[in-house]
PDB file of C-alpha atoms and ligand atoms in Angstrom:
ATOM      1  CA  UNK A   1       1.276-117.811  41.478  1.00 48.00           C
ATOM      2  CA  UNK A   2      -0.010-118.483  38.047  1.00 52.00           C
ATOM      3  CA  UNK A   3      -2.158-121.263  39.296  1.00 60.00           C
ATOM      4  CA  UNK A   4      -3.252-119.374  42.417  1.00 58.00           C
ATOM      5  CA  UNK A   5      -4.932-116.769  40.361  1.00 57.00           C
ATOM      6  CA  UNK A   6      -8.074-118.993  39.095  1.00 54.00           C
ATOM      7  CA  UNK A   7      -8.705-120.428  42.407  1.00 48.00           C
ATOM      8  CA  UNK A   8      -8.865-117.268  44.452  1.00 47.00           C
ATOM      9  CA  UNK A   9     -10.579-116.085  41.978  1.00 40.00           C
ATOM     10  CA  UNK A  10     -13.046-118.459  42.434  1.00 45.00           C
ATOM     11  CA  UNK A  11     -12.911-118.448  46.238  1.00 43.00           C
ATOM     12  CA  UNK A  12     -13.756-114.692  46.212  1.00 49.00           C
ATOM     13  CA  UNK A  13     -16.772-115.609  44.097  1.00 43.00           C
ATOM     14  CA  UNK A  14     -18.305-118.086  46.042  1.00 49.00           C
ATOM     15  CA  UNK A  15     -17.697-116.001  49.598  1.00 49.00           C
ATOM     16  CA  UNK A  16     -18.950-112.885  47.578  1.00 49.00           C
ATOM     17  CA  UNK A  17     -21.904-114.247  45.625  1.00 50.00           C
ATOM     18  CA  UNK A  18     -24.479-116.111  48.472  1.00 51.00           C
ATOM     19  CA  UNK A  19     -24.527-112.722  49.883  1.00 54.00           C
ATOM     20  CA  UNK A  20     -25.523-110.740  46.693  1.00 54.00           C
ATOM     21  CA  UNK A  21     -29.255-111.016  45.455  1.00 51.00           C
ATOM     22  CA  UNK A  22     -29.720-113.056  42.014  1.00 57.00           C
ATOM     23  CA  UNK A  23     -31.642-110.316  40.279  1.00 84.00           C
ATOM     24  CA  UNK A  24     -33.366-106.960  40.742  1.00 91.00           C
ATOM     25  CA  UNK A  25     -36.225-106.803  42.331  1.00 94.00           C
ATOM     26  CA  UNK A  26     -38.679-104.854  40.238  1.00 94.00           C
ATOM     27  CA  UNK A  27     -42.606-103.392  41.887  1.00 97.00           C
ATOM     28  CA  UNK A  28     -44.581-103.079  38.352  1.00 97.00           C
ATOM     29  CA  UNK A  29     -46.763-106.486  38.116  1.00 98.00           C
ATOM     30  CA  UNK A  30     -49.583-108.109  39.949  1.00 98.00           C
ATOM     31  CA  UNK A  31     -49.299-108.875  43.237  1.00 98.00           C
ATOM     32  CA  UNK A  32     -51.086-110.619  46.268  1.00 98.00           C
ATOM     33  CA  UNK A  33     -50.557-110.155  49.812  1.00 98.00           C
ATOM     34  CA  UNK A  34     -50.680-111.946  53.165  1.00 98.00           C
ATOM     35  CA  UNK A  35     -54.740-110.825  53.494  1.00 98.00           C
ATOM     36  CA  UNK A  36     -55.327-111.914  49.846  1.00 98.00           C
ATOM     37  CA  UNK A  37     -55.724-108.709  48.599  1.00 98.00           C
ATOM     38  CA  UNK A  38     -54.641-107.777  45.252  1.00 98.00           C
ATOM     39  CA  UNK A  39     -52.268-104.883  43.953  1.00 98.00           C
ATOM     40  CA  UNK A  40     -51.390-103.890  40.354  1.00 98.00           C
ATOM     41  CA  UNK A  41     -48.193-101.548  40.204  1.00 98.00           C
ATOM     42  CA  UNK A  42     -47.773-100.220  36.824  1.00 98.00           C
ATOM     43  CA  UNK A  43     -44.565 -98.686  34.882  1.00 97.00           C
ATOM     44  CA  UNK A  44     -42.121 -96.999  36.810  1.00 96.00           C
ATOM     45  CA  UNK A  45     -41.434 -93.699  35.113  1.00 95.00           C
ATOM     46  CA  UNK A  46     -37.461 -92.170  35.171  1.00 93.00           C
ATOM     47  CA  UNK A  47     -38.333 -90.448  38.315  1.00 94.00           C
ATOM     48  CA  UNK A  48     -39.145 -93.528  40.158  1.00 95.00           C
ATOM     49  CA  UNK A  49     -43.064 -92.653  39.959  1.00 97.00           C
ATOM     50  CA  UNK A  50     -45.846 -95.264  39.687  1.00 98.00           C
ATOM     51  CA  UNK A  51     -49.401 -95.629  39.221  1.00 98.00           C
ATOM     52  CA  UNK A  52     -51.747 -98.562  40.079  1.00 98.00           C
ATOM     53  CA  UNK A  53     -54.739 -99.651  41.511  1.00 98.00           C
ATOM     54  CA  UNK A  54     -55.553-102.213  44.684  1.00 99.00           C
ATOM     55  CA  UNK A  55     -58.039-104.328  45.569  1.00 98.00           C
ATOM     56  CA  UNK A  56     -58.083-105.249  48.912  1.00 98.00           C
ATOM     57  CA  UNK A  57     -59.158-108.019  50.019  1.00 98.00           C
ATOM     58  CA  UNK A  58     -60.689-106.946  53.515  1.00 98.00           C
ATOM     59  CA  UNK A  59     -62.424-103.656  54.379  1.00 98.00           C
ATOM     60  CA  UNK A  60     -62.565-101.375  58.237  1.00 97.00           C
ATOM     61  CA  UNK A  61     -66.174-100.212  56.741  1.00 97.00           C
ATOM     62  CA  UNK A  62     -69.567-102.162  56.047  1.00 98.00           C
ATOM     63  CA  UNK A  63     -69.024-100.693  52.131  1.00 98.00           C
ATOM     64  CA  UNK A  64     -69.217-102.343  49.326  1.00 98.00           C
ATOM     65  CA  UNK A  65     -65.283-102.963  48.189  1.00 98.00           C
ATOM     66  CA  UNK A  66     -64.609-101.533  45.158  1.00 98.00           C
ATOM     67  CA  UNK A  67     -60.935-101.295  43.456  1.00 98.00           C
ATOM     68  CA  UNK A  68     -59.116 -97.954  44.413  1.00 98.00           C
ATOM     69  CA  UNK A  69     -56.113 -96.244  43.126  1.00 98.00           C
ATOM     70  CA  UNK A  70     -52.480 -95.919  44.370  1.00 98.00           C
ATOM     71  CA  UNK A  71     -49.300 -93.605  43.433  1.00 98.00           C
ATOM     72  CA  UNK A  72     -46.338 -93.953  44.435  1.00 98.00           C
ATOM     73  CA  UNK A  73     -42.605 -93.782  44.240  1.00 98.00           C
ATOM     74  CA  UNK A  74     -39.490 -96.133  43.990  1.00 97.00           C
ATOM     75  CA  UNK A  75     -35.884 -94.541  45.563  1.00 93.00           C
ATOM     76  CA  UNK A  76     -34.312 -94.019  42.705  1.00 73.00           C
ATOM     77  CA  UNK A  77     -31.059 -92.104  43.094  1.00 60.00           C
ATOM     78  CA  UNK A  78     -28.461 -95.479  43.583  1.00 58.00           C
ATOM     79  CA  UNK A  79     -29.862 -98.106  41.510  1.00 66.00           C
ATOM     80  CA  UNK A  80     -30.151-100.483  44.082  1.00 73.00           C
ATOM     81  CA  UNK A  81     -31.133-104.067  43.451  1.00 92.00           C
ATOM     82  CA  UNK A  82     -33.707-104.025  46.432  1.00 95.00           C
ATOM     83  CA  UNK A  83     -35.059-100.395  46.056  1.00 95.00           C
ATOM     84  CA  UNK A  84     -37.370 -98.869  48.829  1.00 97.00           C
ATOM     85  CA  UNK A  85     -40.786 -97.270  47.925  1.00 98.00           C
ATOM     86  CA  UNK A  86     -43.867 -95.918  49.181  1.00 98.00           C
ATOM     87  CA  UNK A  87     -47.284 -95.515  48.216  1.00 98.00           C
ATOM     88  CA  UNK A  88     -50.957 -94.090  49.087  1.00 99.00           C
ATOM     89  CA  UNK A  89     -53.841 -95.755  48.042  1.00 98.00           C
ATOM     90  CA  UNK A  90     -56.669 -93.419  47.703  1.00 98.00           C
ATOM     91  CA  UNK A  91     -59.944 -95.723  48.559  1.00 98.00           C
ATOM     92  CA  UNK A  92     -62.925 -94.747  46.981  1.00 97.00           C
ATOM     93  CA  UNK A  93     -65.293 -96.485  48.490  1.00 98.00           C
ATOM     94  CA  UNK A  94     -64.777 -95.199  52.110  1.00 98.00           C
ATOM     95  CA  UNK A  95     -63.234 -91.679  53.282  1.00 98.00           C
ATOM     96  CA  UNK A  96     -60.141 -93.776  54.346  1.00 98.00           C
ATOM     97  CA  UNK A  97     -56.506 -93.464  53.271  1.00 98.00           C
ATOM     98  CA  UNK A  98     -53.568 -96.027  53.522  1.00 99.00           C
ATOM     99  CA  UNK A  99     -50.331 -94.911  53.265  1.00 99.00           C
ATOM    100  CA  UNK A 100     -47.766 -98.224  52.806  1.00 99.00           C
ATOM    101  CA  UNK A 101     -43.725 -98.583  53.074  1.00 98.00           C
ATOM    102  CA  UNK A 102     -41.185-100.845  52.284  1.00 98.00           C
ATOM    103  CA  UNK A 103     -38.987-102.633  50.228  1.00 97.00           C
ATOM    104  CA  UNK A 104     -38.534-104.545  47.387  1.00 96.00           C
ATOM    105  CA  UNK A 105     -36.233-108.234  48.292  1.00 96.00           C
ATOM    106  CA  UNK A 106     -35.300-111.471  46.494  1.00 95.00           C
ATOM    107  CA  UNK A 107     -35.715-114.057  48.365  1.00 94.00           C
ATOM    108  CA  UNK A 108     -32.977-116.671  49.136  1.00 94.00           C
ATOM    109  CA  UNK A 109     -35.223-118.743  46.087  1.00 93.00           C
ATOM    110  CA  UNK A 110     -35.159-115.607  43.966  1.00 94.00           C
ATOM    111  CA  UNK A 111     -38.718-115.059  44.142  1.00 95.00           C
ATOM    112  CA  UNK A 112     -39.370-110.986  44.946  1.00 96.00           C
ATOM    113  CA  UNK A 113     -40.994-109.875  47.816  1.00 98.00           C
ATOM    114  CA  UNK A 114     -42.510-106.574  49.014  1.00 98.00           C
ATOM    115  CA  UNK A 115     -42.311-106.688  52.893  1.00 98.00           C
ATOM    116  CA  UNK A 116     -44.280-103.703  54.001  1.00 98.00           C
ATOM    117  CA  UNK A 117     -46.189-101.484  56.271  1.00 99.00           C
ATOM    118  CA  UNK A 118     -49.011 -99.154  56.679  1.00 99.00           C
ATOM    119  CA  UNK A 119     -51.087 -96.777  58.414  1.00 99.00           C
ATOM    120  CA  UNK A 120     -54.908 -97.063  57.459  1.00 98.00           C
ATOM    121  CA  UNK A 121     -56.351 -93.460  58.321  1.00 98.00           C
ATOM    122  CA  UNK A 122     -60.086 -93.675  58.673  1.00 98.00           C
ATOM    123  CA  UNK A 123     -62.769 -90.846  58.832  1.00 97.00           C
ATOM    124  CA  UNK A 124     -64.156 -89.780  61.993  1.00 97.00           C
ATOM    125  CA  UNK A 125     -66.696 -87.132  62.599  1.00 97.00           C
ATOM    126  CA  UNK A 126     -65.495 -85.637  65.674  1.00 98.00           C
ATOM    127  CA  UNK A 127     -61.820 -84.490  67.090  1.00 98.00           C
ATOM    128  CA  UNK A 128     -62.474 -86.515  69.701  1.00 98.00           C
ATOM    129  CA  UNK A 129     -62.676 -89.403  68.204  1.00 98.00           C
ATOM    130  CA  UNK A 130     -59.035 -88.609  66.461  1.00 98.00           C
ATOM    131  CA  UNK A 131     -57.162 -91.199  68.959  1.00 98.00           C
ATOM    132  CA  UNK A 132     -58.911 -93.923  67.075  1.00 98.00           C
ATOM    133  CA  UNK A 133     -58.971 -92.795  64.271  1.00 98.00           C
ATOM    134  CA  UNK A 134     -55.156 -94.166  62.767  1.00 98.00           C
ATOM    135  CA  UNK A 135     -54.726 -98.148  62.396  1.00 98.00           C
ATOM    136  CA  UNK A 136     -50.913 -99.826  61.810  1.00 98.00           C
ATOM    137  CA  UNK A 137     -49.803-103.419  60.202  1.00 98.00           C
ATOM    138  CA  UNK A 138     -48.041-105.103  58.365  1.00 98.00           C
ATOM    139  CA  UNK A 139     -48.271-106.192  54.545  1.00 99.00           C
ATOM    140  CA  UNK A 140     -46.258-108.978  52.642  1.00 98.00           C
ATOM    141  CA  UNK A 141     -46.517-108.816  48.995  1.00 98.00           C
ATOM    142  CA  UNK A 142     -45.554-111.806  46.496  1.00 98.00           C
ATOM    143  CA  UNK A 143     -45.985-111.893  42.756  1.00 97.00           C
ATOM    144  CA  UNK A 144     -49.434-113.262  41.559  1.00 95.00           C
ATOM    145  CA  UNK A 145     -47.968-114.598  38.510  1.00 87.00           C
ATOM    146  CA  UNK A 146     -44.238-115.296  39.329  1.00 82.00           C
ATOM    147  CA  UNK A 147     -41.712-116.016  36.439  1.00 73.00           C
ATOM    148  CA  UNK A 148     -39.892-119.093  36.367  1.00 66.00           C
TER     149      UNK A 148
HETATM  150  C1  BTN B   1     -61.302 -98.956  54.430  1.00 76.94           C
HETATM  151  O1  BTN B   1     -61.595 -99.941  55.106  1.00 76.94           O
HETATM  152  O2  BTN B   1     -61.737 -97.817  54.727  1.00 76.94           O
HETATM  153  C2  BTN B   1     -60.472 -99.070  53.213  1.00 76.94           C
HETATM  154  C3  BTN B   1     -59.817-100.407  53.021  1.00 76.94           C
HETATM  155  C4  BTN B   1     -58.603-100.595  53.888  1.00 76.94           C
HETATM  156  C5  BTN B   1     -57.929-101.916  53.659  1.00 76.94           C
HETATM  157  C6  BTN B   1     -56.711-102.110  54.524  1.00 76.94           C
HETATM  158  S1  BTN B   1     -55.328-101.126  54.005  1.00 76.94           S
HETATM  159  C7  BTN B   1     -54.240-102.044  55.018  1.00 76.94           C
HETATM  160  C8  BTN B   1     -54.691-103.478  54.970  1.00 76.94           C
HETATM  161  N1  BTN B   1     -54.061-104.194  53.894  1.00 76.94           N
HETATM  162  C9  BTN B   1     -54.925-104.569  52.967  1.00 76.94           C
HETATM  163  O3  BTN B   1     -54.622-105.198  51.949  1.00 76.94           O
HETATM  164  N2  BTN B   1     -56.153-104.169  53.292  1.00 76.94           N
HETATM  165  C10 BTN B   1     -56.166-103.522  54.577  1.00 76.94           C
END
């Protein structure tokens, strides 16, 4: 029995432990996405609350792209290892919004990952131009500078 102990121990470990993320994943940084645009989230306050700013890399409009701010919010309530979030980035170089969801994963290689996605509301001048009005995708963020 005494010599049982360690082993199941370890046995528990190793069925427990592949399943179980190696660290938190955590949204303040630089990061880069699938279109090679570029997103800064800064600290997250107590409330799960962030501010940032975005640079996106590809634009609906024949503007000039210029970088644009975001706020946001991480769930907070459980602290969760993989926490979901949303955010709005307010572009001000069009009359467009994006609102983006998701969450916050490590990877199998521990490198965090945002896997997202978004609705890009653009301006339109007339109601009945409202059905085209609302574009959908998908976003996947990784760190611009990861840590070793
Ligand atoms: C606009 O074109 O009016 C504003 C820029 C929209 C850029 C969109 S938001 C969703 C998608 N992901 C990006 O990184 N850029 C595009």
């Amino acid at each position: 029995m005494v010599q049982a102990t360690p082993f199941l121990l370890v046995l528990s470990l190793a069925l427990v432990a592949p399943s179980l993320p190696a660290r938190k994943c955590v949204l303040t940084g630089k990061w880069v996405n699938d279109l090679g645009s570029n997103m800064t989230i800064e600290a997250v306050n107590g409330k799960g609350n962030f501010n940032g700013y975005y640079y996106t890399a590809v634009t609906a409009t024949t503007n000039k792209i210029r970088e644009s701010p975001l706020l946001g919010s991480q769930h907070h309530t459980n602290q969760k290892s993989q926490p979901t979030f949303g955010f709005t980035v307010h572009w001000n170089f069009s009359d467009s919004v994006t609102v983006f969801t998701g969450q916050c994963f490590v990877d199998e290689e521990g490198k965090e990952i945002l896997k997202t996605m978004w609705l890009l509301r653009s301006y339109v001048d007339n109601i009945k131009n409202d059905w085209k009005a609302t574009r959908v995708g998908i976003n996947v963020f990784t760190r611009l500078h990861p840590q070793k």
